[in-house]
PDB file of C-alpha atoms in Angstrom:
ATOM      1  CA  UNK A   1      -9.765 -29.151 -16.463  1.00 53.00           C
ATOM      2  CA  UNK A   2     -12.164 -28.380 -13.665  1.00 80.00           C
ATOM      3  CA  UNK A   3     -10.362 -30.459 -11.085  1.00 93.00           C
ATOM      4  CA  UNK A   4      -7.363 -32.673 -10.447  1.00 96.00           C
ATOM      5  CA  UNK A   5      -7.527 -35.715 -12.672  1.00 96.00           C
ATOM      6  CA  UNK A   6      -5.768 -38.991 -11.923  1.00 97.00           C
ATOM      7  CA  UNK A   7      -5.386 -42.147 -13.966  1.00 97.00           C
ATOM      8  CA  UNK A   8      -5.806 -45.014 -13.784  1.00 97.00           C
ATOM      9  CA  UNK A   9      -8.440 -44.994 -11.052  1.00 96.00           C
ATOM     10  CA  UNK A  10      -7.744 -48.638 -10.327  1.00 97.00           C
ATOM     11  CA  UNK A  11      -4.627 -50.678 -11.008  1.00 98.00           C
ATOM     12  CA  UNK A  12      -3.940 -54.296 -10.180  1.00 98.00           C
ATOM     13  CA  UNK A  13      -0.325 -55.354 -10.488  1.00 98.00           C
ATOM     14  CA  UNK A  14       1.513 -58.570  -9.875  1.00 97.00           C
ATOM     15  CA  UNK A  15       4.337 -58.369  -7.383  1.00 97.00           C
ATOM     16  CA  UNK A  16       7.465 -57.259  -9.180  1.00 97.00           C
ATOM     17  CA  UNK A  17       5.729 -55.318 -11.932  1.00 98.00           C
ATOM     18  CA  UNK A  18       6.376 -51.644 -12.570  1.00 98.00           C
ATOM     19  CA  UNK A  19       3.458 -49.192 -12.469  1.00 98.00           C
ATOM     20  CA  UNK A  20       3.015 -45.568 -13.524  1.00 98.00           C
ATOM     21  CA  UNK A  21       0.332 -43.309 -12.081  1.00 98.00           C
ATOM     22  CA  UNK A  22      -0.568 -40.054 -13.770  1.00 98.00           C
ATOM     23  CA  UNK A  23      -1.775 -36.773 -12.313  1.00 98.00           C
ATOM     24  CA  UNK A  24      -3.188 -33.837 -14.246  1.00 97.00           C
ATOM     25  CA  UNK A  25      -3.405 -30.880 -11.827  1.00 96.00           C
ATOM     26  CA  UNK A  26      -5.664 -27.869 -12.062  1.00 94.00           C
ATOM     27  CA  UNK A  27      -4.382 -25.576 -14.795  1.00 92.00           C
ATOM     28  CA  UNK A  28      -2.069 -22.890 -13.448  1.00 89.00           C
ATOM     29  CA  UNK A  29      -1.431 -24.579 -10.114  1.00 91.00           C
ATOM     30  CA  UNK A  30       2.188 -24.176  -9.158  1.00 90.00           C
ATOM     31  CA  UNK A  31       2.415 -26.718  -6.375  1.00 92.00           C
ATOM     32  CA  UNK A  32       1.832 -30.449  -6.785  1.00 94.00           C
ATOM     33  CA  UNK A  33       1.898 -33.130  -4.116  1.00 95.00           C
ATOM     34  CA  UNK A  34       1.707 -36.901  -4.017  1.00 97.00           C
ATOM     35  CA  UNK A  35       0.270 -38.616  -0.963  1.00 97.00           C
ATOM     36  CA  UNK A  36      -0.192 -42.289  -0.094  1.00 97.00           C
ATOM     37  CA  UNK A  37      -3.318 -43.315   1.795  1.00 97.00           C
ATOM     38  CA  UNK A  38      -3.611 -46.751   3.337  1.00 95.00           C
ATOM     39  CA  UNK A  39      -7.030 -48.122   4.224  1.00 91.00           C
ATOM     40  CA  UNK A  40      -8.456 -46.383   7.280  1.00 90.00           C
ATOM     41  CA  UNK A  41      -5.569 -43.945   7.537  1.00 93.00           C
ATOM     42  CA  UNK A  42      -4.937 -40.346   6.644  1.00 94.00           C
ATOM     43  CA  UNK A  43      -2.854 -39.392   3.624  1.00 95.00           C
ATOM     44  CA  UNK A  44       0.914 -39.647   4.091  1.00 96.00           C
ATOM     45  CA  UNK A  45       3.163 -37.184   2.264  1.00 94.00           C
ATOM     46  CA  UNK A  46       5.373 -38.611  -0.467  1.00 97.00           C
ATOM     47  CA  UNK A  47       6.774 -35.749  -2.527  1.00 96.00           C
ATOM     48  CA  UNK A  48       6.320 -32.091  -3.514  1.00 94.00           C
ATOM     49  CA  UNK A  49       6.901 -30.173  -6.743  1.00 94.00           C
ATOM     50  CA  UNK A  50       6.963 -26.461  -7.298  1.00 92.00           C
ATOM     51  CA  UNK A  51       6.539 -26.131 -11.060  1.00 92.00           C
ATOM     52  CA  UNK A  52       8.983 -28.681 -12.501  1.00 95.00           C
ATOM     53  CA  UNK A  53      11.322 -28.702  -9.506  1.00 95.00           C
ATOM     54  CA  UNK A  54      11.007 -31.538  -7.034  1.00 96.00           C
ATOM     55  CA  UNK A  55      11.695 -29.685  -3.790  1.00 93.00           C
ATOM     56  CA  UNK A  56      10.947 -32.435  -1.319  1.00 92.00           C
ATOM     57  CA  UNK A  57      10.983 -36.201  -1.783  1.00 94.00           C
ATOM     58  CA  UNK A  58      11.520 -37.081   1.836  1.00 93.00           C
ATOM     59  CA  UNK A  59       8.322 -39.145   2.033  1.00 95.00           C
ATOM     60  CA  UNK A  60       9.140 -41.591  -0.743  1.00 97.00           C
ATOM     61  CA  UNK A  61       9.379 -44.932   1.082  1.00 95.00           C
ATOM     62  CA  UNK A  62      12.190 -46.434  -0.992  1.00 95.00           C
ATOM     63  CA  UNK A  63      14.258 -45.935  -4.106  1.00 96.00           C
ATOM     64  CA  UNK A  64      11.654 -47.955  -5.984  1.00 98.00           C
ATOM     65  CA  UNK A  65       9.479 -44.846  -5.946  1.00 98.00           C
ATOM     66  CA  UNK A  66      10.163 -42.085  -8.428  1.00 97.00           C
ATOM     67  CA  UNK A  67       8.164 -38.983  -9.389  1.00 98.00           C
ATOM     68  CA  UNK A  68       8.584 -36.424 -12.101  1.00 97.00           C
ATOM     69  CA  UNK A  69       6.893 -33.312 -13.458  1.00 97.00           C
ATOM     70  CA  UNK A  70       9.061 -32.411 -16.444  1.00 96.00           C
ATOM     71  CA  UNK A  71       7.053 -29.480 -17.830  1.00 94.00           C
ATOM     72  CA  UNK A  72       5.584 -28.216 -14.602  1.00 92.00           C
ATOM     73  CA  UNK A  73       2.077 -29.522 -15.225  1.00 94.00           C
ATOM     74  CA  UNK A  74       1.356 -33.269 -15.529  1.00 97.00           C
ATOM     75  CA  UNK A  75       3.144 -35.477 -13.038  1.00 98.00           C
ATOM     76  CA  UNK A  76       3.858 -39.192 -12.982  1.00 98.00           C
ATOM     77  CA  UNK A  77       4.540 -41.362  -9.964  1.00 98.00           C
ATOM     78  CA  UNK A  78       6.398 -44.524 -10.879  1.00 98.00           C
ATOM     79  CA  UNK A  79       6.787 -47.541  -8.647  1.00 98.00           C
ATOM     80  CA  UNK A  80       9.283 -50.154  -9.713  1.00 98.00           C
ATOM     81  CA  UNK A  81       9.216 -53.821  -8.693  1.00 98.00           C
ATOM     82  CA  UNK A  82       5.968 -53.387  -6.771  1.00 98.00           C
ATOM     83  CA  UNK A  83       5.545 -55.104  -3.415  1.00 97.00           C
ATOM     84  CA  UNK A  84       2.362 -55.994  -1.525  1.00 97.00           C
ATOM     85  CA  UNK A  85       3.009 -53.236   0.987  1.00 96.00           C
ATOM     86  CA  UNK A  86       2.716 -50.721  -1.867  1.00 97.00           C
ATOM     87  CA  UNK A  87      -1.036 -51.438  -2.046  1.00 97.00           C
ATOM     88  CA  UNK A  88      -2.767 -48.150  -1.229  1.00 97.00           C
ATOM     89  CA  UNK A  89      -4.568 -45.206  -2.755  1.00 97.00           C
ATOM     90  CA  UNK A  90      -2.163 -42.695  -4.274  1.00 98.00           C
ATOM     91  CA  UNK A  91      -3.565 -39.184  -4.093  1.00 97.00           C
ATOM     92  CA  UNK A  92      -2.362 -36.253  -6.096  1.00 97.00           C
ATOM     93  CA  UNK A  93      -3.092 -32.706  -4.942  1.00 95.00           C
ATOM     94  CA  UNK A  94      -2.356 -29.293  -6.383  1.00 94.00           C
ATOM     95  CA  UNK A  95      -2.346 -25.775  -5.061  1.00 91.00           C
ATOM     96  CA  UNK A  96      -2.262 -22.389  -6.728  1.00 85.00           C
ATOM     97  CA  UNK A  97       0.379 -21.159  -4.369  1.00 73.00           C
ATOM     98  CA  UNK A  98       2.375 -22.279  -1.411  1.00 61.00           C
ATOM     99  CA  UNK A  99       2.213 -20.751   2.001  1.00 47.00           C
ATOM    100  CA  UNK A 100      -0.552 -19.698   4.318  1.00 47.00           C
ATOM    101  CA  UNK A 101      -4.053 -20.415   3.169  1.00 54.00           C
ATOM    102  CA  UNK A 102      -2.923 -22.399   0.159  1.00 72.00           C
ATOM    103  CA  UNK A 103      -5.506 -25.132   0.307  1.00 85.00           C
ATOM    104  CA  UNK A 104      -4.884 -28.366  -1.519  1.00 90.00           C
ATOM    105  CA  UNK A 105      -7.223 -29.671  -4.188  1.00 93.00           C
ATOM    106  CA  UNK A 106      -7.136 -33.442  -4.346  1.00 95.00           C
ATOM    107  CA  UNK A 107      -7.811 -35.864  -7.139  1.00 96.00           C
ATOM    108  CA  UNK A 108      -9.880 -38.980  -6.518  1.00 94.00           C
ATOM    109  CA  UNK A 109      -6.761 -41.101  -6.361  1.00 96.00           C
ATOM    110  CA  UNK A 110      -5.366 -44.191  -8.002  1.00 98.00           C
ATOM    111  CA  UNK A 111      -6.067 -47.359  -6.056  1.00 97.00           C
ATOM    112  CA  UNK A 112      -3.166 -49.764  -6.450  1.00 98.00           C
ATOM    113  CA  UNK A 113      -3.534 -53.400  -5.493  1.00 98.00           C
ATOM    114  CA  UNK A 114      -0.418 -55.566  -5.641  1.00 98.00           C
ATOM    115  CA  UNK A 115      -1.075 -59.306  -5.695  1.00 96.00           C
TER     116      UNK A 115
ATOM    117  CA  UNK B   1       7.892 -35.001  12.867  1.00 51.00           C
ATOM    118  CA  UNK B   2       4.206 -34.589  13.513  1.00 70.00           C
ATOM    119  CA  UNK B   3       1.854 -36.141  16.041  1.00 90.00           C
ATOM    120  CA  UNK B   4      -1.783 -35.514  15.173  1.00 95.00           C
ATOM    121  CA  UNK B   5      -4.518 -37.237  17.157  1.00 97.00           C
ATOM    122  CA  UNK B   6      -8.242 -37.405  16.531  1.00 98.00           C
ATOM    123  CA  UNK B   7     -10.911 -39.929  17.539  1.00 97.00           C
ATOM    124  CA  UNK B   8     -11.410 -42.889  15.251  1.00 97.00           C
ATOM    125  CA  UNK B   9     -15.197 -42.920  15.101  1.00 97.00           C
ATOM    126  CA  UNK B  10     -18.215 -40.879  16.154  1.00 97.00           C
ATOM    127  CA  UNK B  11     -21.918 -41.484  15.729  1.00 97.00           C
ATOM    128  CA  UNK B  12     -24.671 -38.893  15.903  1.00 96.00           C
ATOM    129  CA  UNK B  13     -28.310 -38.438  15.026  1.00 97.00           C
ATOM    130  CA  UNK B  14     -29.629 -36.472  12.075  1.00 97.00           C
ATOM    131  CA  UNK B  15     -30.205 -32.856  13.105  1.00 97.00           C
ATOM    132  CA  UNK B  16     -27.818 -33.043  16.042  1.00 97.00           C
ATOM    133  CA  UNK B  17     -24.392 -31.466  16.594  1.00 97.00           C
ATOM    134  CA  UNK B  18     -21.058 -33.277  16.618  1.00 97.00           C
ATOM    135  CA  UNK B  19     -17.663 -31.934  17.687  1.00 98.00           C
ATOM    136  CA  UNK B  20     -14.506 -33.603  16.388  1.00 98.00           C
ATOM    137  CA  UNK B  21     -11.395 -32.830  18.404  1.00 98.00           C
ATOM    138  CA  UNK B  22      -7.857 -32.761  17.079  1.00 98.00           C
ATOM    139  CA  UNK B  23      -4.662 -32.359  19.076  1.00 97.00           C
ATOM    140  CA  UNK B  24      -1.273 -31.884  17.510  1.00 96.00           C
ATOM    141  CA  UNK B  25       2.407 -31.609  18.374  1.00 93.00           C
ATOM    142  CA  UNK B  26       4.471 -30.116  15.574  1.00 85.00           C
ATOM    143  CA  UNK B  27       7.814 -28.491  14.998  1.00 81.00           C
ATOM    144  CA  UNK B  28       6.535 -25.066  14.039  1.00 84.00           C
ATOM    145  CA  UNK B  29       3.002 -24.180  13.025  1.00 89.00           C
ATOM    146  CA  UNK B  30       1.704 -22.576   9.874  1.00 88.00           C
ATOM    147  CA  UNK B  31      -1.988 -23.398   9.790  1.00 91.00           C
ATOM    148  CA  UNK B  32      -4.519 -26.145  10.497  1.00 94.00           C
ATOM    149  CA  UNK B  33      -6.916 -27.553   7.911  1.00 95.00           C
ATOM    150  CA  UNK B  34      -9.994 -29.745   8.045  1.00 97.00           C
ATOM    151  CA  UNK B  35     -10.915 -31.925   5.084  1.00 97.00           C
ATOM    152  CA  UNK B  36     -13.962 -34.119   4.446  1.00 97.00           C
ATOM    153  CA  UNK B  37     -13.547 -37.412   2.647  1.00 96.00           C
ATOM    154  CA  UNK B  38     -16.402 -39.629   1.547  1.00 96.00           C
ATOM    155  CA  UNK B  39     -15.533 -43.277   1.001  1.00 92.00           C
ATOM    156  CA  UNK B  40     -13.695 -43.759  -2.267  1.00 90.00           C
ATOM    157  CA  UNK B  41     -13.591 -40.058  -3.027  1.00 92.00           C
ATOM    158  CA  UNK B  42     -11.097 -37.212  -2.873  1.00 92.00           C
ATOM    159  CA  UNK B  43     -10.628 -35.222   0.330  1.00 95.00           C
ATOM    160  CA  UNK B  44     -12.353 -31.839  -0.002  1.00 95.00           C
ATOM    161  CA  UNK B  45     -11.384 -28.682   1.860  1.00 94.00           C
ATOM    162  CA  UNK B  46     -13.638 -27.555   4.706  1.00 95.00           C
ATOM    163  CA  UNK B  47     -11.775 -24.975   6.772  1.00 94.00           C
ATOM    164  CA  UNK B  48      -8.481 -23.291   7.583  1.00 93.00           C
ATOM    165  CA  UNK B  49      -7.320 -21.738  10.871  1.00 95.00           C
ATOM    166  CA  UNK B  50      -4.024 -19.999  11.451  1.00 92.00           C
ATOM    167  CA  UNK B  51      -4.996 -17.616  14.270  1.00 94.00           C
ATOM    168  CA  UNK B  52      -6.666 -18.538  17.547  1.00 97.00           C
ATOM    169  CA  UNK B  53     -10.423 -18.476  17.552  1.00 97.00           C
ATOM    170  CA  UNK B  54     -13.484 -19.684  15.759  1.00 97.00           C
ATOM    171  CA  UNK B  55     -14.068 -19.695  12.006  1.00 94.00           C
ATOM    172  CA  UNK B  56     -17.669 -20.224  10.957  1.00 94.00           C
ATOM    173  CA  UNK B  57     -18.820 -21.348   7.535  1.00 90.00           C
ATOM    174  CA  UNK B  58     -22.466 -22.293   7.333  1.00 94.00           C
ATOM    175  CA  UNK B  59     -23.150 -25.482   9.282  1.00 96.00           C
ATOM    176  CA  UNK B  60     -19.425 -26.033   9.864  1.00 96.00           C
ATOM    177  CA  UNK B  61     -17.205 -24.212  12.349  1.00 97.00           C
ATOM    178  CA  UNK B  62     -13.580 -24.762  13.256  1.00 98.00           C
ATOM    179  CA  UNK B  63     -11.752 -23.611  16.347  1.00 98.00           C
ATOM    180  CA  UNK B  64      -8.045 -23.297  17.040  1.00 98.00           C
ATOM    181  CA  UNK B  65      -5.946 -22.813  20.175  1.00 97.00           C
ATOM    182  CA  UNK B  66      -2.282 -22.669  19.224  1.00 95.00           C
ATOM    183  CA  UNK B  67      -1.057 -22.575  22.824  1.00 95.00           C
ATOM    184  CA  UNK B  68      -2.882 -25.826  23.555  1.00 96.00           C
ATOM    185  CA  UNK B  69      -2.156 -27.490  20.219  1.00 96.00           C
ATOM    186  CA  UNK B  70      -5.876 -28.091  19.867  1.00 97.00           C
ATOM    187  CA  UNK B  71      -8.580 -27.695  17.271  1.00 98.00           C
ATOM    188  CA  UNK B  72     -12.122 -28.872  16.822  1.00 98.00           C
ATOM    189  CA  UNK B  73     -14.533 -29.110  13.929  1.00 98.00           C
ATOM    190  CA  UNK B  74     -18.161 -28.520  14.797  1.00 98.00           C
ATOM    191  CA  UNK B  75     -20.857 -29.887  12.524  1.00 97.00           C
ATOM    192  CA  UNK B  76     -24.333 -28.532  13.192  1.00 97.00           C
ATOM    193  CA  UNK B  77     -27.765 -29.649  11.956  1.00 97.00           C
ATOM    194  CA  UNK B  78     -26.312 -32.950  10.840  1.00 98.00           C
ATOM    195  CA  UNK B  79     -27.528 -34.420   7.583  1.00 97.00           C
ATOM    196  CA  UNK B  80     -27.158 -37.964   6.284  1.00 97.00           C
ATOM    197  CA  UNK B  81     -24.740 -36.717   3.633  1.00 97.00           C
ATOM    198  CA  UNK B  82     -22.358 -35.601   6.397  1.00 98.00           C
ATOM    199  CA  UNK B  83     -21.471 -39.246   7.014  1.00 98.00           C
ATOM    200  CA  UNK B  84     -17.805 -39.268   6.014  1.00 98.00           C
ATOM    201  CA  UNK B  85     -14.269 -39.242   7.329  1.00 97.00           C
ATOM    202  CA  UNK B  86     -13.004 -35.904   8.643  1.00 98.00           C
ATOM    203  CA  UNK B  87      -9.278 -35.297   8.415  1.00 97.00           C
ATOM    204  CA  UNK B  88      -7.341 -32.861  10.557  1.00 97.00           C
ATOM    205  CA  UNK B  89      -4.135 -31.633   8.886  1.00 95.00           C
ATOM    206  CA  UNK B  90      -1.360 -29.353  10.095  1.00 94.00           C
ATOM    207  CA  UNK B  91       1.110 -27.335   8.071  1.00 91.00           C
ATOM    208  CA  UNK B  92       4.288 -26.958  10.075  1.00 81.00           C
ATOM    209  CA  UNK B  93       7.050 -24.419   9.656  1.00 76.00           C
ATOM    210  CA  UNK B  94       8.083 -25.636   6.200  1.00 71.00           C
ATOM    211  CA  UNK B  95       5.192 -23.680   4.716  1.00 70.00           C
ATOM    212  CA  UNK B  96       3.996 -26.201   2.140  1.00 82.00           C
ATOM    213  CA  UNK B  97       3.521 -29.756   3.407  1.00 85.00           C
ATOM    214  CA  UNK B  98       0.383 -30.917   5.198  1.00 90.00           C
ATOM    215  CA  UNK B  99       0.581 -33.711   7.756  1.00 92.00           C
ATOM    216  CA  UNK B 100      -2.701 -35.524   8.294  1.00 95.00           C
ATOM    217  CA  UNK B 101      -4.292 -37.291  11.206  1.00 96.00           C
ATOM    218  CA  UNK B 102      -5.801 -40.737  10.653  1.00 96.00           C
ATOM    219  CA  UNK B 103      -9.283 -39.271  10.273  1.00 97.00           C
ATOM    220  CA  UNK B 104     -12.524 -39.490  12.229  1.00 98.00           C
ATOM    221  CA  UNK B 105     -15.343 -41.497  10.677  1.00 97.00           C
ATOM    222  CA  UNK B 106     -18.660 -39.821  11.436  1.00 98.00           C
ATOM    223  CA  UNK B 107     -21.827 -41.842  10.998  1.00 98.00           C
ATOM    224  CA  UNK B 108     -25.115 -39.952  10.933  1.00 98.00           C
ATOM    225  CA  UNK B 109     -28.174 -42.020  11.833  1.00 96.00           C
ATOM    226  CA  UNK B 110     -31.796 -41.202  11.155  1.00 94.00           C
TER     227      UNK B 110
END
């Protein structure tokens, strides 16, 4: 596609439910990132994939968070047993290459609200 | 870890100039980025600096001083559509991950 596509755009979950957020990066982009953005804050790094390999998951806040990119394109961020503090916008970004000058292209995000 | 500071809010008049400062303390440095984010939308890339000096791109310019851990984004000839949040982000020595500041909300008034 022309840009990074994320779905759903909006998700309301009851506390304790599991949710899955999908990211379709720009075709051919090697690097894929997930960020969490709370209201009025900048994006916070969650995890990084290079192709299908998850090279960094240091930002995942707990073991309830899990991400995968099995074929090196589409990625899914799964949150189990959601809590109210998980409410945020989850941004996916992709990049053609890593390293200097490799700008990130962001999707519009999935806004998760946990009641 | 990263420590990236930028002002929370700025207000300016249409046609004027606004300068958004960003200071950072990082373990290693591999580039500084500025992104624009309108409410409810995706951040979009504005500029990238890795060497000291000024990078100019139309109405937007970005400056970097690595020795001072300092950057600014200069917005000239402000337009109403420039009202947005501006995010400063630093790539440290790991060569892939961006760490973001909290963003500066710029409001342009007629």
